[in-house]
PDB file of C-alpha atoms in Angstrom:
ATOM      1  CA  LEU A   1      19.471  -2.259   8.311  1.00 89.00           C
ATOM      2  CA  SER A   2      21.365  -5.471   7.673  1.00 93.00           C
ATOM      3  CA  GLN A   3      20.231  -8.949   8.727  1.00 94.00           C
ATOM      4  CA  ARG A   4      22.034  -8.783  12.074  1.00 94.00           C
ATOM      5  CA  PHE A   5      20.018  -5.686  13.031  1.00 93.00           C
ATOM      6  CA  VAL A   6      16.584  -7.014  12.005  1.00 90.00           C
ATOM      7  CA  ASP A   7      16.916 -10.565  13.408  1.00 94.00           C
ATOM      8  CA  GLY A   8      14.278 -11.147  16.056  1.00 92.00           C
ATOM      9  CA  PHE A   9      12.375  -7.897  15.467  1.00 90.00           C
ATOM     10  CA  THR A  10       8.785  -7.801  14.240  1.00 87.00           C
ATOM     11  CA  TYR A  11       6.031  -5.323  13.516  1.00 80.00           C
ATOM     12  CA  GLU A  12       3.031  -5.226  15.877  1.00 75.00           C
ATOM     13  CA  ASP A  13       1.215  -7.841  13.755  1.00 72.00           C
ATOM     14  CA  GLY A  14       4.130 -10.284  14.070  1.00 81.00           C
ATOM     15  CA  THR A  15       5.540  -9.748  10.570  1.00 78.00           C
ATOM     16  CA  PRO A  16       9.339  -9.861  10.780  1.00 85.00           C
ATOM     17  CA  LEU A  17      11.392  -6.800   9.832  1.00 84.00           C
ATOM     18  CA  LYS A  18      13.224  -7.235   6.544  1.00 82.00           C
ATOM     19  CA  VAL A  19      16.664  -6.124   5.488  1.00 85.00           C
ATOM     20  CA  GLY A  20      16.384  -2.697   3.907  1.00 80.00           C
ATOM     21  CA  TYR A  21      16.302   1.041   4.365  1.00 78.00           C
ATOM     22  CA  TYR A  22      14.298   2.594   7.188  1.00 81.00           C
ATOM     23  CA  GLU A  23      13.639   6.150   8.266  1.00 83.00           C
ATOM     24  CA  PHE A  24      14.040   7.411  11.823  1.00 89.00           C
ATOM     25  CA  ASP A  25      12.607  10.609  13.285  1.00 89.00           C
ATOM     26  CA  GLU A  26      14.481  13.268  15.294  1.00 94.00           C
ATOM     27  CA  ASN A  27      14.000  11.192  18.466  1.00 93.00           C
ATOM     28  CA  GLY A  28      15.474   8.051  16.921  1.00 92.00           C
ATOM     29  CA  LYS A  29      12.068   6.361  16.556  1.00 89.00           C
ATOM     30  CA  MET A  30      11.606   4.263  13.433  1.00 86.00           C
ATOM     31  CA  VAL A  31       9.126   5.743  10.975  1.00 85.00           C
ATOM     32  CA  ILE A  32       6.961   2.957   9.583  1.00 81.00           C
ATOM     33  CA  LEU A  33       5.285   3.945   6.321  1.00 84.00           C
ATOM     34  CA  ASN A  34       1.716   2.658   6.027  1.00 88.00           C
ATOM     35  CA  GLY A  35      -0.822   3.721   3.453  1.00 91.00           C
ATOM     36  CA  PRO A  36      -0.592   6.057   0.487  1.00 93.00           C
ATOM     37  CA  VAL A  37       2.640   8.046   0.361  1.00 89.00           C
ATOM     38  CA  GLY A  38       3.118  10.179  -2.744  1.00 90.00           C
ATOM     39  CA  ASP A  39       2.466   7.979  -5.777  1.00 94.00           C
ATOM     40  CA  TYR A  40       2.998   4.706  -3.918  1.00 94.00           C
ATOM     41  CA  PHE A  41       1.329   2.575  -1.253  1.00 94.00           C
ATOM     42  CA  TYR A  42       3.225   1.135   1.707  1.00 91.00           C
ATOM     43  CA  LYS A  43       2.431  -1.614   4.168  1.00 89.00           C
ATOM     44  CA  ASP A  44       4.732  -1.903   7.180  1.00 82.00           C
ATOM     45  CA  GLY A  45       7.402   0.122   5.398  1.00 82.00           C
ATOM     46  CA  THR A  46       7.356  -1.981   2.220  1.00 85.00           C
ATOM     47  CA  MET A  47       6.155  -0.547  -1.090  1.00 90.00           C
ATOM     48  CA  LEU A  48       3.405  -2.728  -2.566  1.00 94.00           C
ATOM     49  CA  LYS A  49       3.713  -3.861  -6.158  1.00 94.00           C
ATOM     50  CA  ALA A  50       1.376  -3.667  -9.169  1.00 95.00           C
ATOM     51  CA  TYR A  51      -2.143  -4.981  -9.608  1.00 96.00           C
ATOM     52  CA  GLN A  52      -3.524  -4.861  -6.099  1.00 96.00           C
ATOM     53  CA  LEU A  53      -6.709  -3.442  -4.639  1.00 97.00           C
ATOM     54  CA  VAL A  54      -5.820  -2.381  -1.106  1.00 96.00           C
ATOM     55  CA  GLU A  55      -8.147  -1.383   1.735  1.00 96.00           C
ATOM     56  CA  PHE A  56      -6.757   1.220   4.152  1.00 94.00           C
ATOM     57  CA  GLU A  57      -8.663   3.054   6.864  1.00 93.00           C
ATOM     58  CA  GLY A  58     -12.033   2.350   5.238  1.00 93.00           C
ATOM     59  CA  SER A  59     -11.034   3.358   1.693  1.00 96.00           C
ATOM     60  CA  TYR A  60      -9.807   1.416  -1.328  1.00 98.00           C
ATOM     61  CA  TYR A  61      -6.734   2.150  -3.437  1.00 98.00           C
ATOM     62  CA  PHE A  62      -5.587   0.421  -6.624  1.00 98.00           C
ATOM     63  CA  ILE A  63      -1.930  -0.044  -7.506  1.00 97.00           C
ATOM     64  CA  ASN A  64      -1.486   0.032 -11.277  1.00 95.00           C
ATOM     65  CA  ASP A  65       1.021  -1.615 -13.622  1.00 93.00           C
ATOM     66  CA  SER A  66       3.776   0.884 -12.786  1.00 94.00           C
ATOM     67  CA  ASN A  67       3.532   0.108  -9.039  1.00 95.00           C
ATOM     68  CA  LYS A  68       1.859   3.495  -8.559  1.00 96.00           C
ATOM     69  CA  LEU A  69      -1.525   4.450  -7.193  1.00 97.00           C
ATOM     70  CA  ALA A  70      -4.231   4.879  -9.817  1.00 97.00           C
ATOM     71  CA  LYS A  71      -4.793   8.648  -9.434  1.00 97.00           C
ATOM     72  CA  ASN A  72      -7.458  10.489 -11.432  1.00 97.00           C
ATOM     73  CA  LYS A  73      -8.174   7.278 -13.290  1.00 97.00           C
ATOM     74  CA  ARG A  74     -11.070   5.025 -14.183  1.00 97.00           C
ATOM     75  CA  VAL A  75     -10.128   1.389 -13.721  1.00 97.00           C
ATOM     76  CA  TYR A  76     -11.966  -1.846 -14.491  1.00 97.00           C
ATOM     77  CA  LEU A  77     -11.700  -4.203 -11.523  1.00 97.00           C
ATOM     78  CA  SER A  78     -12.433  -7.823 -12.348  1.00 97.00           C
ATOM     79  CA  GLN A  79     -13.876 -10.319  -9.870  1.00 97.00           C
ATOM     80  CA  THR A  80     -10.305 -11.310  -8.955  1.00 95.00           C
ATOM     81  CA  PHE A  81      -9.646  -7.852  -7.500  1.00 96.00           C
ATOM     82  CA  VAL A  82     -12.967  -7.302  -5.717  1.00 96.00           C
ATOM     83  CA  GLU A  83     -13.411 -10.773  -4.226  1.00 95.00           C
ATOM     84  CA  GLY A  84     -14.049 -10.545  -0.497  1.00 94.00           C
ATOM     85  CA  THR A  85     -14.611  -6.775  -0.534  1.00 95.00           C
ATOM     86  CA  GLY A  86     -18.381  -6.602  -1.076  1.00 94.00           C
ATOM     87  CA  LEU A  87     -17.749  -4.661  -4.297  1.00 95.00           C
ATOM     88  CA  GLU A  88     -18.938  -5.882  -7.678  1.00 96.00           C
ATOM     89  CA  ALA A  89     -16.713  -6.255 -10.720  1.00 97.00           C
ATOM     90  CA  GLY A  90     -16.852  -3.127 -12.875  1.00 97.00           C
ATOM     91  CA  TYR A  91     -15.391   0.303 -13.522  1.00 97.00           C
ATOM     92  CA  TYR A  92     -14.348   2.454 -10.556  1.00 97.00           C
ATOM     93  CA  GLU A  93     -13.077   6.024 -10.376  1.00 98.00           C
ATOM     94  CA  PHE A  94     -10.068   7.009  -8.269  1.00 98.00           C
ATOM     95  CA  ASP A  95      -9.481  10.583  -7.096  1.00 98.00           C
ATOM     96  CA  ALA A  96      -6.316  12.730  -7.153  1.00 96.00           C
ATOM     97  CA  ASN A  97      -5.034  10.951  -4.017  1.00 95.00           C
ATOM     98  CA  GLY A  98      -5.659   7.492  -5.422  1.00 97.00           C
ATOM     99  CA  LYS A  99      -8.713   6.843  -3.236  1.00 97.00           C
ATOM    100  CA  MET A 100     -11.663   5.011  -4.782  1.00 98.00           C
ATOM    101  CA  ILE A 101     -14.727   7.225  -5.242  1.00 97.00           C
ATOM    102  CA  ILE A 102     -17.763   5.286  -4.048  1.00 89.00           C
ATOM    103  CA  SER A 103     -21.055   7.002  -4.766  1.00 77.00           C
TER     104      SER A 103
END
């Protein structure tokens, strides 16, 4: 969608739509990607970039240096990443879907 199509449109949280590619279902309804999709993490249809700890539906996901979810990995999260989450800095395991394993 070009600028003329997205002008004045926002997501439910008020974030404006950006120029870019969007998917539409068989009924013509826009498909907004949110959460983990394949190896990547999306927020309001936008793929998030590297080095982020993201909370989604009560679980945490970490986006690594290749903009992909940390799947089947052990990652050290410094205070910078865990600030405001209630988690402590340290090593965390992520499962095959990229979800943090909290024991």
